[in-house]
Amino acid sequence: MANDTTLKPTTRTKPKPKVERPKLYKVILLNDDYTPREFVIMVLKAVFRMSEETGYRVMMTAHKLGTSVVMVAARDIAETKAQEAVDLAKAADFPLMFTTEPEE
Ligand code: TYC
């Protein structure tokens, strides 16, 4: 005789969400020894629409700690903004770098 407890379906306590929330990505500013502080602030204002004061704070955070989070956005927006910022730096011959990484 079959043991009917083996046929009991497993139950989920938490239903699987039907729509996944898209991951958000951080744009990260990296410090370097060559790019002038004023140029970093100019890029933050031009590409990320920051005020002078916010740009100064974000620049100084990277300058002192090595990195600073500039914005959090959907992957395509984060990557496009980071690329625009790196392109401005390249055009001016500065080694300024921005990277992107997924949030936790
Ligand atoms: N460290 C640079 C200097 O002393 C300034 C700087 C700050 C560069 C932040 C990059 O992400 C940066 N001129």
CSV table of C-alpha atoms and ligand atoms in Angstrom, one decimal:
chain,number,residue,atom,x,y,z
A,1,MET,CA,0.0,0.0,0.0
A,2,ALA,CA,1.4,3.4,-1.0
A,3,ASN,CA,2.3,5.9,1.7
A,4,ASP,CA,0.0,8.8,0.8
A,5,THR,CA,2.0,11.4,2.8
A,6,THR,CA,4.7,11.2,0.0
A,7,LEU,CA,2.2,12.6,-2.5
A,8,LYS,CA,1.4,15.7,-0.5
A,9,PRO,CA,2.2,18.7,-2.6
A,10,THR,CA,4.7,21.2,-1.1
A,11,THR,CA,3.2,24.5,-0.2
A,12,ARG,CA,4.8,27.9,-0.5
A,13,THR,CA,4.4,30.4,2.4
A,14,LYS,CA,5.4,33.2,0.1
A,15,PRO,CA,3.9,33.3,-3.5
A,16,LYS,CA,6.5,33.8,-6.2
A,17,PRO,CA,6.1,37.4,-7.5
A,18,LYS,CA,4.9,37.4,-11.1
A,19,VAL,CA,6.8,40.7,-12.0
A,20,GLU,CA,10.4,41.0,-11.0
A,21,ARG,CA,11.6,44.4,-9.9
A,22,PRO,CA,14.5,45.5,-12.1
A,23,LYS,CA,17.8,45.8,-10.3
A,24,LEU,CA,19.1,49.3,-9.7
A,25,TYR,CA,22.7,50.2,-10.5
A,26,LYS,CA,25.0,52.6,-8.8
A,27,VAL,CA,27.2,55.0,-10.7
A,28,ILE,CA,30.5,55.3,-8.8
A,29,LEU,CA,33.1,58.1,-9.1
A,30,LEU,CA,36.7,56.9,-8.7
A,31,ASN,CA,39.5,59.2,-7.3
A,32,ASP,CA,42.7,59.7,-9.3
A,33,ASP,CA,45.8,61.9,-8.7
A,34,TYR,CA,45.6,64.0,-11.9
A,35,THR,CA,42.1,65.2,-12.7
A,36,PRO,CA,41.6,68.8,-11.3
A,37,ARG,CA,38.9,69.1,-8.6
A,38,GLU,CA,37.1,71.8,-10.6
A,39,PHE,CA,36.9,69.5,-13.6
A,40,VAL,CA,35.3,66.7,-11.6
A,41,ILE,CA,32.7,69.2,-10.3
A,42,MET,CA,32.0,70.5,-13.8
A,43,VAL,CA,31.3,66.9,-15.0
A,44,LEU,CA,29.0,66.2,-12.0
A,45,LYS,CA,27.1,69.4,-12.8
A,46,ALA,CA,26.9,68.8,-16.5
A,47,VAL,CA,26.1,65.1,-16.6
A,48,PHE,CA,24.4,64.4,-13.3
A,49,ARG,CA,22.6,67.8,-12.9
A,50,MET,CA,24.2,68.4,-9.5
A,51,SER,CA,24.5,71.8,-7.9
A,52,GLU,CA,28.0,73.2,-7.2
A,53,GLU,CA,27.5,72.3,-3.5
A,54,THR,CA,26.5,68.7,-4.1
A,55,GLY,CA,29.2,68.3,-6.8
A,56,TYR,CA,31.8,69.6,-4.4
A,57,ARG,CA,30.6,67.1,-1.6
A,58,VAL,CA,30.6,64.1,-4.0
A,59,MET,CA,34.0,65.1,-5.5
A,60,MET,CA,35.5,65.5,-2.0
A,61,THR,CA,34.1,62.1,-0.8
A,62,ALA,CA,35.9,60.4,-3.7
A,63,HIS,CA,39.0,62.5,-3.2
A,64,LYS,CA,39.2,61.5,0.5
A,65,LEU,CA,37.8,57.9,0.5
A,66,GLY,CA,38.6,56.7,-3.1
A,67,THR,CA,35.1,56.3,-4.3
A,68,SER,CA,31.7,58.1,-4.1
A,69,VAL,CA,28.2,57.0,-5.2
A,70,VAL,CA,27.0,59.6,-7.7
A,71,MET,CA,23.5,58.2,-8.5
A,72,VAL,CA,21.3,55.1,-8.5
A,73,ALA,CA,19.2,54.3,-11.6
A,74,ALA,CA,18.0,51.7,-14.0
A,75,ARG,CA,20.9,49.9,-15.7
A,76,ASP,CA,20.6,51.6,-19.1
A,77,ILE,CA,20.5,55.1,-17.5
A,78,ALA,CA,23.4,54.4,-15.1
A,79,GLU,CA,25.6,53.0,-17.9
A,80,THR,CA,24.7,55.9,-20.3
A,81,LYS,CA,25.5,58.6,-17.7
A,82,ALA,CA,28.8,56.9,-16.7
A,83,GLN,CA,29.8,56.7,-20.3
A,84,GLU,CA,28.9,60.4,-21.0
A,85,ALA,CA,31.0,61.4,-18.0
A,86,VAL,CA,34.0,59.3,-19.0
A,87,ASP,CA,33.8,60.6,-22.6
A,88,LEU,CA,34.0,64.2,-21.3
A,89,ALA,CA,37.1,63.3,-19.3
A,90,LYS,CA,38.7,61.5,-22.2
A,91,ALA,CA,38.0,64.5,-24.5
A,92,ALA,CA,39.9,66.7,-22.0
A,93,ASP,CA,42.7,64.1,-21.6
A,94,PHE,CA,42.0,63.4,-17.9
A,95,PRO,CA,42.0,59.9,-16.4
A,96,LEU,CA,38.8,60.5,-14.5
A,97,MET,CA,36.7,57.2,-14.2
A,98,PHE,CA,33.1,56.3,-13.5
A,99,THR,CA,31.9,52.7,-13.1
A,100,THR,CA,28.6,51.1,-12.6
A,101,GLU,CA,27.6,48.2,-10.3
A,102,PRO,CA,24.3,46.5,-9.3
A,103,GLU,CA,22.9,47.4,-5.9
A,104,GLU,CA,23.1,44.5,-3.4
B,1,TYC,N1,42.3,63.8,-6.4
B,1,TYC,C1,42.2,64.8,-7.5
B,1,TYC,C2,43.2,65.9,-7.2
B,1,TYC,O1,43.8,66.0,-6.1
B,1,TYC,C3,40.8,65.4,-7.5
B,1,TYC,C4,39.8,64.3,-7.8
B,1,TYC,C5,38.7,64.2,-6.9
B,1,TYC,C6,39.9,63.5,-8.9
B,1,TYC,C7,37.7,63.2,-7.1
B,1,TYC,C8,38.9,62.5,-9.1
B,1,TYC,O2,36.9,61.4,-8.4
B,1,TYC,C9,37.9,62.4,-8.2
B,1,TYC,N2,43.4,66.8,-8.2
